[in-house]
Amino acid sequence: YLAEFNFGYNGSENFAKGKRFGFFPSFALGYNISMEPFFESLLPVISYLKIRGSYGLVGNDEIGAQRFAYLPSIDLTGTGFTTGINQDYSMSGPVYNRYANYDLTWETGKKFNVGFDLHLFKDWKIVADFFQENRSNIFQQRGTIPTYLGTANTIVYANTAAVRNQGFDFSVDYGKQLSKDLIVQLKGTFSYAHNKITKYDEPSDQLYPNLMNVGHPLNTYLGYIAEGLFIDWDEIANRAEQQISGNVAPGDIKYKDIPDKDGNTDGRITSSDRVRMGYPTVPEIIYGFGPNIRYKKVDFGFLFQGAARTSMMLSGMHPFGTNTRKNVMKWIADSHWSPDYQNIYADYPRLTQSDHANNTATSSFWLRDASFLKLKNAEIGYTYKNMRFYLSGTNLLTFSNFKLWDPEMGGGSGLKYPTTRVFNLGFQMTVN
């Protein structure tokens, strides 16, 4: 039987007096059931089994990169004004950059974990954990203070958000010397974590509930739902007016008019027609697997690494402009709408001399699946006496539905330093 208790009483200068200290206890329990006498008959199959669980609180005092965020911040020369009989006297006056909030206090996470350690046939080792964290009092800038109260753009911080995170981790190891000359080791890991915003400082009765954060994961995109490219001027005239920008023409991206909470559409495409889309930019699934095998003097090993349930957004690819000129990427040159080739299924919309906000807005047209599986590294070696010669490589292969660049680089235009493929040839020597 195992038990562990921890009690933390932490203080931080980021909070006002009376709010600076937080109490964060935790405890963990374990039961090594395989050491019980009644378990002895199972030992040839289950050589080890421990069940464990933990619960505790953790605190966070980081408010972005700011210190003393509970204090007001004033710019003494923030706004200028002109007065006098002839309007010829100018002065500047103070402006609040941030209002005080002496009630700011610790962000708290309640963590719960249950798991087990299992050994099968003395060769297989399995570890599994199931976890949940409810984080409350999360710092955020207030979003529901009406502008008629005079706050304007002044920042007000408060403990007003909450997020739930849950998932599981799983790993399996196998290691055995199968014969005098053959040793095999296998390892695999799998992690899944999904979060959801459960509380946020936003109006609960919004006219457009599609803009709300509550109920959605962190790090997802807010964008328009694309419904292909406009066929002709008649289609433009008979659809909702797109007010993202002017100059909408055939070949531009057309968007869906999202109904309000009463089920009504307004016949216009505005920022109110955006919705949460895709998976988070941080993968919800991370996994890896690979063997290490040694036969006589030769050893060989490799590792596959993958990510799933993650999305990325393409952006910044427009090839023309007045200040920044770029070459046209091949995939754009190969598949774009043009007056001579009016392909409404093209990968890129109508080309324009400068950025066209209607076509570069965040939308499902540019949303991509960022999942991938990589042969992350591989190595083969040969041992001769006290020397080992080896050949190894990193980032050798990538398997993904996204083909324009390495999805591990993330979204954007792909015009950044690429993931490098590395090969090494060398030897190691042991001196007795």
PDB file of N, CA and C in Angstrom, residues 117-205:
ATOM      1  N   ASP A 117      -0.159  -0.021 -13.583  1.00  0.00           N
ATOM      2  CA  ASP A 117       1.083  -0.565 -14.154  1.00  0.00           C
ATOM      3  C   ASP A 117       0.920  -2.079 -14.204  1.00  0.00           C
ATOM      4  N   LEU A 118       1.129  -2.660 -15.376  1.00  0.00           N
ATOM      5  CA  LEU A 118       0.857  -4.082 -15.585  1.00  0.00           C
ATOM      6  C   LEU A 118       2.019  -4.729 -16.326  1.00  0.00           C
ATOM      7  N   HIS A 119       2.509  -5.874 -15.788  1.00  0.00           N
ATOM      8  CA  HIS A 119       3.523  -6.675 -16.461  1.00  0.00           C
ATOM      9  C   HIS A 119       2.920  -8.031 -16.803  1.00  0.00           C
ATOM     10  N   LEU A 120       3.009  -8.400 -18.074  1.00  0.00           N
ATOM     11  CA  LEU A 120       2.489  -9.688 -18.525  1.00  0.00           C
ATOM     12  C   LEU A 120       3.632 -10.602 -18.931  1.00  0.00           C
ATOM     13  N   PHE A 121       3.630 -11.819 -18.422  1.00  0.00           N
ATOM     14  CA  PHE A 121       4.634 -12.827 -18.773  1.00  0.00           C
ATOM     15  C   PHE A 121       6.052 -12.311 -18.564  1.00  0.00           C
ATOM     16  N   LYS A 122       6.217 -11.325 -17.678  1.00  0.00           N
ATOM     17  CA  LYS A 122       7.512 -10.738 -17.320  1.00  0.00           C
ATOM     18  C   LYS A 122       8.180  -9.984 -18.466  1.00  0.00           C
ATOM     19  N   ASP A 123       7.599 -10.029 -19.658  1.00  0.00           N
ATOM     20  CA  ASP A 123       8.232  -9.405 -20.817  1.00  0.00           C
ATOM     21  C   ASP A 123       7.476  -8.160 -21.304  1.00  0.00           C
ATOM     22  N   TRP A 124       6.176  -8.132 -21.085  1.00  0.00           N
ATOM     23  CA  TRP A 124       5.363  -7.002 -21.537  1.00  0.00           C
ATOM     24  C   TRP A 124       5.094  -6.067 -20.359  1.00  0.00           C
ATOM     25  N   LYS A 125       5.364  -4.785 -20.566  1.00  0.00           N
ATOM     26  CA  LYS A 125       5.110  -3.771 -19.543  1.00  0.00           C
ATOM     27  C   LYS A 125       4.118  -2.754 -20.104  1.00  0.00           C
ATOM     28  N   ILE A 126       2.988  -2.629 -19.443  1.00  0.00           N
ATOM     29  CA  ILE A 126       1.921  -1.742 -19.906  1.00  0.00           C
ATOM     30  C   ILE A 126       1.627  -0.718 -18.812  1.00  0.00           C
ATOM     31  N   VAL A 127       1.578   0.538 -19.208  1.00  0.00           N
ATOM     32  CA  VAL A 127       1.248   1.632 -18.289  1.00  0.00           C
ATOM     33  C   VAL A 127       0.096   2.415 -18.905  1.00  0.00           C
ATOM     34  N   ALA A 128      -0.950   2.643 -18.143  1.00  0.00           N
ATOM     35  CA  ALA A 128      -2.107   3.394 -18.634  1.00  0.00           C
ATOM     36  C   ALA A 128      -2.547   4.399 -17.580  1.00  0.00           C
ATOM     37  N   ASP A 129      -2.915   5.595 -18.041  1.00  0.00           N
ATOM     38  CA  ASP A 129      -3.401   6.644 -17.155  1.00  0.00           C
ATOM     39  C   ASP A 129      -4.605   7.320 -17.787  1.00  0.00           C
ATOM     40  N   PHE A 130      -5.611   7.560 -16.972  1.00  0.00           N
ATOM     41  CA  PHE A 130      -6.796   8.302 -17.396  1.00  0.00           C
ATOM     42  C   PHE A 130      -6.875   9.553 -16.513  1.00  0.00           C
ATOM     43  N   PHE A 131      -7.026  10.711 -17.133  1.00  0.00           N
ATOM     44  CA  PHE A 131      -6.919  11.950 -16.370  1.00  0.00           C
ATOM     45  C   PHE A 131      -8.027  12.929 -16.740  1.00  0.00           C
ATOM     46  N   GLN A 132      -8.284  13.822 -15.805  1.00  0.00           N
ATOM     47  CA  GLN A 132      -9.198  14.931 -16.029  1.00  0.00           C
ATOM     48  C   GLN A 132      -8.711  16.115 -15.203  1.00  0.00           C
ATOM     49  N   GLU A 133      -8.760  17.281 -15.823  1.00  0.00           N
ATOM     50  CA  GLU A 133      -8.403  18.510 -15.113  1.00  0.00           C
ATOM     51  C   GLU A 133      -9.484  19.550 -15.365  1.00  0.00           C
ATOM     52  N   ASN A 134      -9.984  20.125 -14.296  1.00  0.00           N
ATOM     53  CA  ASN A 134     -10.926  21.235 -14.380  1.00  0.00           C
ATOM     54  C   ASN A 134     -10.211  22.488 -13.891  1.00  0.00           C
ATOM     55  N   ARG A 135      -9.911  23.363 -14.834  1.00  0.00           N
ATOM     56  CA  ARG A 135      -9.180  24.590 -14.497  1.00  0.00           C
ATOM     57  C   ARG A 135     -10.173  25.745 -14.434  1.00  0.00           C
ATOM     58  N   SER A 136     -10.178  26.436 -13.316  1.00  0.00           N
ATOM     59  CA  SER A 136     -11.129  27.523 -13.098  1.00  0.00           C
ATOM     60  C   SER A 136     -10.397  28.799 -12.702  1.00  0.00           C
ATOM     61  N   ASN A 137     -11.142  29.893 -12.644  1.00  0.00           N
ATOM     62  CA  ASN A 137     -10.560  31.213 -12.335  1.00  0.00           C
ATOM     63  C   ASN A 137      -9.447  31.587 -13.308  1.00  0.00           C
ATOM     64  N   ILE A 138      -9.596  31.196 -14.562  1.00  0.00           N
ATOM     65  CA  ILE A 138      -8.573  31.496 -15.559  1.00  0.00           C
ATOM     66  C   ILE A 138      -8.587  32.995 -15.853  1.00  0.00           C
ATOM     67  N   PHE A 139      -7.392  33.568 -15.931  1.00  0.00           N
ATOM     68  CA  PHE A 139      -7.272  34.993 -16.225  1.00  0.00           C
ATOM     69  C   PHE A 139      -7.685  35.278 -17.661  1.00  0.00           C
ATOM     70  N   GLN A 140      -8.429  36.334 -17.848  1.00  0.00           N
ATOM     71  CA  GLN A 140      -8.729  36.797 -19.192  1.00  0.00           C
ATOM     72  C   GLN A 140      -9.155  38.259 -19.140  1.00  0.00           C
ATOM     73  N   GLN A 141      -9.073  38.900 -20.280  1.00  0.00           N
ATOM     74  CA  GLN A 141      -9.539  40.275 -20.385  1.00  0.00           C
ATOM     75  C   GLN A 141     -11.047  40.280 -20.470  1.00  0.00           C
ATOM     76  N   ARG A 142     -11.690  41.108 -19.664  1.00  0.00           N
ATOM     77  CA  ARG A 142     -13.145  41.150 -19.649  1.00  0.00           C
ATOM     78  C   ARG A 142     -13.683  41.492 -21.026  1.00  0.00           C
ATOM     79  N   GLY A 143     -14.767  40.786 -21.411  1.00  0.00           N
ATOM     80  CA  GLY A 143     -15.344  41.007 -22.729  1.00  0.00           C
ATOM     81  C   GLY A 143     -16.797  41.416 -22.713  1.00  0.00           C
ATOM     82  N   THR A 144     -17.375  41.544 -21.520  1.00  0.00           N
ATOM     83  CA  THR A 144     -18.806  41.845 -21.453  1.00  0.00           C
ATOM     84  C   THR A 144     -19.104  43.192 -20.798  1.00  0.00           C
ATOM     85  N   ILE A 145     -18.082  44.039 -20.627  1.00  0.00           N
ATOM     86  CA  ILE A 145     -18.325  45.359 -20.057  1.00  0.00           C
ATOM     87  C   ILE A 145     -18.820  46.285 -21.161  1.00  0.00           C
ATOM     88  N   PRO A 146     -20.020  46.830 -21.066  1.00  0.00           N
ATOM     89  CA  PRO A 146     -20.554  47.694 -22.131  1.00  0.00           C
ATOM     90  C   PRO A 146     -19.691  48.934 -22.332  1.00  0.00           C
ATOM     91  N   THR A 147     -19.535  49.341 -23.588  1.00  0.00           N
ATOM     92  CA  THR A 147     -18.716  50.521 -23.884  1.00  0.00           C
ATOM     93  C   THR A 147     -19.321  51.798 -23.333  1.00  0.00           C
ATOM     94  N   TYR A 148     -20.653  51.800 -23.084  1.00  0.00           N
ATOM     95  CA  TYR A 148     -21.250  53.031 -22.568  1.00  0.00           C
ATOM     96  C   TYR A 148     -20.833  53.310 -21.120  1.00  0.00           C
ATOM     97  N   LEU A 149     -20.161  52.357 -20.471  1.00  0.00           N
ATOM     98  CA  LEU A 149     -19.625  52.618 -19.141  1.00  0.00           C
ATOM     99  C   LEU A 149     -18.329  53.409 -19.194  1.00  0.00           C
ATOM    100  N   GLY A 150     -17.807  53.632 -20.419  1.00  0.00           N
ATOM    101  CA  GLY A 150     -16.627  54.471 -20.570  1.00  0.00           C
ATOM    102  C   GLY A 150     -15.312  53.731 -20.533  1.00  0.00           C
ATOM    103  N   THR A 151     -15.343  52.409 -20.566  1.00  0.00           N
ATOM    104  CA  THR A 151     -14.075  51.664 -20.527  1.00  0.00           C
ATOM    105  C   THR A 151     -13.337  51.725 -21.856  1.00  0.00           C
ATOM    106  N   ALA A 152     -14.066  51.872 -22.962  1.00  0.00           N
ATOM    107  CA  ALA A 152     -13.455  51.947 -24.306  1.00  0.00           C
ATOM    108  C   ALA A 152     -12.498  50.785 -24.492  1.00  0.00           C
ATOM    109  N   ASN A 153     -11.238  51.079 -24.806  1.00  0.00           N
ATOM    110  CA  ASN A 153     -10.260  50.019 -25.052  1.00  0.00           C
ATOM    111  C   ASN A 153      -9.414  49.707 -23.824  1.00  0.00           C
ATOM    112  N   THR A 154      -9.794  50.224 -22.675  1.00  0.00           N
ATOM    113  CA  THR A 154      -9.027  49.983 -21.463  1.00  0.00           C
ATOM    114  C   THR A 154      -9.156  48.521 -21.042  1.00  0.00           C
ATOM    115  N   ILE A 155      -8.021  47.918 -20.670  1.00  0.00           N
ATOM    116  CA  ILE A 155      -7.991  46.507 -20.300  1.00  0.00           C
ATOM    117  C   ILE A 155      -8.489  46.327 -18.869  1.00  0.00           C
ATOM    118  N   VAL A 156      -9.318  45.323 -18.682  1.00  0.00           N
ATOM    119  CA  VAL A 156      -9.754  44.915 -17.341  1.00  0.00           C
ATOM    120  C   VAL A 156      -9.536  43.409 -17.246  1.00  0.00           C
ATOM    121  N   TYR A 157      -8.666  42.972 -16.325  1.00  0.00           N
ATOM    122  CA  TYR A 157      -8.420  41.548 -16.130  1.00  0.00           C
ATOM    123  C   TYR A 157      -9.307  41.004 -15.018  1.00  0.00           C
ATOM    124  N   ALA A 158      -9.687  39.736 -15.146  1.00  0.00           N
ATOM    125  CA  ALA A 158     -10.492  39.092 -14.109  1.00  0.00           C
ATOM    126  C   ALA A 158     -10.338  37.583 -14.216  1.00  0.00           C
ATOM    127  N   ASN A 159     -10.705  36.878 -13.132  1.00  0.00           N
ATOM    128  CA  ASN A 159     -10.702  35.406 -13.125  1.00  0.00           C
ATOM    129  C   ASN A 159     -12.071  34.927 -13.582  1.00  0.00           C
ATOM    130  N   THR A 160     -12.283  34.837 -14.882  1.00  0.00           N
ATOM    131  CA  THR A 160     -13.643  34.618 -15.381  1.00  0.00           C
ATOM    132  C   THR A 160     -13.803  33.411 -16.304  1.00  0.00           C
ATOM    133  N   ALA A 161     -12.757  32.657 -16.601  1.00  0.00           N
ATOM    134  CA  ALA A 161     -12.874  31.556 -17.561  1.00  0.00           C
ATOM    135  C   ALA A 161     -12.606  30.210 -16.892  1.00  0.00           C
ATOM    136  N   ALA A 162     -13.050  29.152 -17.550  1.00  0.00           N
ATOM    137  CA  ALA A 162     -12.827  27.794 -17.050  1.00  0.00           C
ATOM    138  C   ALA A 162     -12.700  26.849 -18.239  1.00  0.00           C
ATOM    139  N   VAL A 163     -11.854  25.827 -18.088  1.00  0.00           N
ATOM    140  CA  VAL A 163     -11.596  24.846 -19.153  1.00  0.00           C
ATOM    141  C   VAL A 163     -11.526  23.456 -18.534  1.00  0.00           C
ATOM    142  N   ARG A 164     -12.122  22.485 -19.224  1.00  0.00           N
ATOM    143  CA  ARG A 164     -12.016  21.088 -18.811  1.00  0.00           C
ATOM    144  C   ARG A 164     -11.134  20.340 -19.810  1.00  0.00           C
ATOM    145  N   ASN A 165     -10.175  19.600 -19.290  1.00  0.00           N
ATOM    146  CA  ASN A 165      -9.268  18.819 -20.119  1.00  0.00           C
ATOM    147  C   ASN A 165      -9.289  17.369 -19.638  1.00  0.00           C
ATOM    148  N   GLN A 166      -9.440  16.436 -20.575  1.00  0.00           N
ATOM    149  CA  GLN A 166      -9.473  15.033 -20.177  1.00  0.00           C
ATOM    150  C   GLN A 166      -8.923  14.164 -21.297  1.00  0.00           C
ATOM    151  N   GLY A 167      -8.487  12.970 -20.912  1.00  0.00           N
ATOM    152  CA  GLY A 167      -7.922  12.058 -21.906  1.00  0.00           C
ATOM    153  C   GLY A 167      -7.233  10.896 -21.238  1.00  0.00           C
ATOM    154  N   PHE A 168      -6.323  10.257 -21.972  1.00  0.00           N
ATOM    155  CA  PHE A 168      -5.594   9.124 -21.415  1.00  0.00           C
ATOM    156  C   PHE A 168      -4.229   8.993 -22.096  1.00  0.00           C
ATOM    157  N   ASP A 169      -3.304   8.375 -21.369  1.00  0.00           N
ATOM    158  CA  ASP A 169      -1.971   8.036 -21.877  1.00  0.00           C
ATOM    159  C   ASP A 169      -1.803   6.527 -21.792  1.00  0.00           C
ATOM    160  N   PHE A 170      -1.125   5.963 -22.775  1.00  0.00           N
ATOM    161  CA  PHE A 170      -0.934   4.510 -22.811  1.00  0.00           C
ATOM    162  C   PHE A 170       0.443   4.221 -23.391  1.00  0.00           C
ATOM    163  N   SER A 171       1.170   3.330 -22.765  1.00  0.00           N
ATOM    164  CA  SER A 171       2.466   2.913 -23.303  1.00  0.00           C
ATOM    165  C   SER A 171       2.644   1.419 -23.096  1.00  0.00           C
ATOM    166  N   VAL A 172       3.344   0.799 -24.013  1.00  0.00           N
ATOM    167  CA  VAL A 172       3.625  -0.623 -23.924  1.00  0.00           C
ATOM    168  C   VAL A 172       5.079  -0.872 -24.306  1.00  0.00           C
ATOM    169  N   ASP A 173       5.750  -1.694 -23.526  1.00  0.00           N
ATOM    170  CA  ASP A 173       7.151  -2.058 -23.772  1.00  0.00           C
ATOM    171  C   ASP A 173       7.284  -3.571 -23.766  1.00  0.00           C
ATOM    172  N   TYR A 174       8.091  -4.051 -24.681  1.00  0.00           N
ATOM    173  CA  TYR A 174       8.393  -5.483 -24.736  1.00  0.00           C
ATOM    174  C   TYR A 174       9.891  -5.638 -24.919  1.00  0.00           C
ATOM    175  N   GLY A 175      10.484  -6.422 -24.099  1.00  0.00           N
ATOM    176  CA  GLY A 175      11.913  -6.681 -24.228  1.00  0.00           C
ATOM    177  C   GLY A 175      12.255  -8.104 -23.831  1.00  0.00           C
ATOM    178  N   LYS A 176      12.972  -8.785 -24.735  1.00  0.00           N
ATOM    179  CA  LYS A 176      13.313 -10.175 -24.423  1.00  0.00           C
ATOM    180  C   LYS A 176      14.502 -10.641 -25.256  1.00  0.00           C
ATOM    181  N   GLN A 177      15.312 -11.444 -24.642  1.00  0.00           N
ATOM    182  CA  GLN A 177      16.390 -12.106 -25.378  1.00  0.00           C
ATOM    183  C   GLN A 177      15.833 -13.445 -25.860  1.00  0.00           C
ATOM    184  N   LEU A 178      15.517 -13.509 -27.148  1.00  0.00           N
ATOM    185  CA  LEU A 178      14.858 -14.682 -27.709  1.00  0.00           C
ATOM    186  C   LEU A 178      15.806 -15.856 -27.899  1.00  0.00           C
ATOM    187  N   SER A 179      17.070 -15.552 -28.068  1.00  0.00           N
ATOM    188  CA  SER A 179      18.072 -16.611 -28.210  1.00  0.00           C
ATOM    189  C   SER A 179      19.424 -16.043 -27.814  1.00  0.00           C
ATOM    190  N   LYS A 180      20.431 -16.827 -27.935  1.00  0.00           N
ATOM    191  CA  LYS A 180      21.774 -16.387 -27.595  1.00  0.00           C
ATOM    192  C   LYS A 180      22.193 -15.177 -28.425  1.00  0.00           C
ATOM    193  N   ASP A 181      21.731 -15.127 -29.670  1.00  0.00           N
ATOM    194  CA  ASP A 181      22.178 -14.074 -30.583  1.00  0.00           C
ATOM    195  C   ASP A 181      21.134 -12.997 -30.867  1.00  0.00           C
ATOM    196  N   LEU A 182      19.888 -13.190 -30.415  1.00  0.00           N
ATOM    197  CA  LEU A 182      18.817 -12.278 -30.813  1.00  0.00           C
ATOM    198  C   LEU A 182      18.149 -11.628 -29.596  1.00  0.00           C
ATOM    199  N   ILE A 183      18.170 -10.295 -29.574  1.00  0.00           N
ATOM    200  CA  ILE A 183      17.509  -9.505 -28.536  1.00  0.00           C
ATOM    201  C   ILE A 183      16.533  -8.554 -29.228  1.00  0.00           C
ATOM    202  N   VAL A 184      15.291  -8.524 -28.732  1.00  0.00           N
ATOM    203  CA  VAL A 184      14.257  -7.690 -29.342  1.00  0.00           C
ATOM    204  C   VAL A 184      13.646  -6.775 -28.279  1.00  0.00           C
ATOM    205  N   GLN A 185      13.508  -5.513 -28.637  1.00  0.00           N
ATOM    206  CA  GLN A 185      12.817  -4.545 -27.789  1.00  0.00           C
ATOM    207  C   GLN A 185      11.800  -3.784 -28.645  1.00  0.00           C
ATOM    208  N   LEU A 186      10.576  -3.670 -28.142  1.00  0.00           N
ATOM    209  CA  LEU A 186       9.519  -2.942 -28.835  1.00  0.00           C
ATOM    210  C   LEU A 186       8.929  -1.904 -27.880  1.00  0.00           C
ATOM    211  N   LYS A 187       8.564  -0.746 -28.412  1.00  0.00           N
ATOM    212  CA  LYS A 187       7.972   0.286 -27.574  1.00  0.00           C
ATOM    213  C   LYS A 187       6.916   1.039 -28.367  1.00  0.00           C
ATOM    214  N   GLY A 188       5.803   1.328 -27.711  1.00  0.00           N
ATOM    215  CA  GLY A 188       4.748   2.129 -28.330  1.00  0.00           C
ATOM    216  C   GLY A 188       4.104   3.042 -27.306  1.00  0.00           C
ATOM    217  N   THR A 189       3.730   4.247 -27.728  1.00  0.00           N
ATOM    218  CA  THR A 189       3.060   5.203 -26.852  1.00  0.00           C
ATOM    219  C   THR A 189       1.872   5.813 -27.583  1.00  0.00           C
ATOM    220  N   PHE A 190       0.855   6.182 -26.817  1.00  0.00           N
ATOM    221  CA  PHE A 190      -0.336   6.802 -27.391  1.00  0.00           C
ATOM    222  C   PHE A 190      -0.920   7.742 -26.344  1.00  0.00           C
ATOM    223  N   SER A 191      -1.171   8.992 -26.739  1.00  0.00           N
ATOM    224  CA  SER A 191      -1.750   9.983 -25.836  1.00  0.00           C
ATOM    225  C   SER A 191      -2.922  10.680 -26.520  1.00  0.00           C
ATOM    226  N   TYR A 192      -3.989  10.836 -25.775  1.00  0.00           N
ATOM    227  CA  TYR A 192      -5.153  11.567 -26.271  1.00  0.00           C
ATOM    228  C   TYR A 192      -5.581  12.563 -25.207  1.00  0.00           C
ATOM    229  N   ALA A 193      -5.742  13.824 -25.605  1.00  0.00           N
ATOM    230  CA  ALA A 193      -6.176  14.866 -24.674  1.00  0.00           C
ATOM    231  C   ALA A 193      -7.129  15.800 -25.405  1.00  0.00           C
ATOM    232  N   HIS A 194      -8.308  15.985 -24.829  1.00  0.00           N
ATOM    233  CA  HIS A 194      -9.317  16.853 -25.425  1.00  0.00           C
ATOM    234  C   HIS A 194      -9.771  17.868 -24.376  1.00  0.00           C
ATOM    235  N   ASN A 195      -9.812  19.134 -24.776  1.00  0.00           N
ATOM    236  CA  ASN A 195     -10.263  20.149 -23.832  1.00  0.00           C
ATOM    237  C   ASN A 195     -11.504  20.855 -24.360  1.00  0.00           C
ATOM    238  N   LYS A 196     -12.209  21.521 -23.464  1.00  0.00           N
ATOM    239  CA  LYS A 196     -13.422  22.257 -23.819  1.00  0.00           C
ATOM    240  C   LYS A 196     -13.560  23.446 -22.884  1.00  0.00           C
ATOM    241  N   ILE A 197     -13.841  24.596 -23.475  1.00  0.00           N
ATOM    242  CA  ILE A 197     -14.083  25.800 -22.683  1.00  0.00           C
ATOM    243  C   ILE A 197     -15.471  25.671 -22.044  1.00  0.00           C
ATOM    244  N   THR A 198     -15.514  25.725 -20.721  1.00  0.00           N
ATOM    245  CA  THR A 198     -16.779  25.578 -20.014  1.00  0.00           C
ATOM    246  C   THR A 198     -17.317  26.908 -19.482  1.00  0.00           C
ATOM    247  N   LYS A 199     -16.461  27.914 -19.429  1.00  0.00           N
ATOM    248  CA  LYS A 199     -16.900  29.229 -18.960  1.00  0.00           C
ATOM    249  C   LYS A 199     -16.027  30.281 -19.618  1.00  0.00           C
ATOM    250  N   TYR A 200     -16.650  31.374 -20.071  1.00  0.00           N
ATOM    251  CA  TYR A 200     -15.918  32.437 -20.757  1.00  0.00           C
ATOM    252  C   TYR A 200     -16.678  33.739 -20.573  1.00  0.00           C
ATOM    253  N   ASP A 201     -15.950  34.830 -20.473  1.00  0.00           N
ATOM    254  CA  ASP A 201     -16.599  36.124 -20.273  1.00  0.00           C
ATOM    255  C   ASP A 201     -17.129  36.639 -21.608  1.00  0.00           C
ATOM    256  N   GLU A 202     -18.319  36.175 -21.935  1.00  0.00           N
ATOM    257  CA  GLU A 202     -18.977  36.570 -23.181  1.00  0.00           C
ATOM    258  C   GLU A 202     -20.487  36.546 -22.949  1.00  0.00           C
ATOM    259  N   PRO A 203     -21.244  37.324 -23.690  1.00  0.00           N
ATOM    260  CA  PRO A 203     -22.706  37.318 -23.498  1.00  0.00           C
ATOM    261  C   PRO A 203     -23.290  35.941 -23.796  1.00  0.00           C
ATOM    262  N   SER A 204     -24.112  35.457 -22.896  1.00  0.00           N
ATOM    263  CA  SER A 204     -24.712  34.140 -23.090  1.00  0.00           C
ATOM    264  C   SER A 204     -25.897  34.182 -24.046  1.00  0.00           C
ATOM    265  N   ASP A 205     -26.438  35.377 -24.315  1.00  0.00           N
ATOM    266  CA  ASP A 205     -27.602  35.501 -25.187  1.00  0.00           C
ATOM    267  C   ASP A 205     -27.241  36.201 -26.495  1.00  0.00           C
TER     268      ASP A 205
END
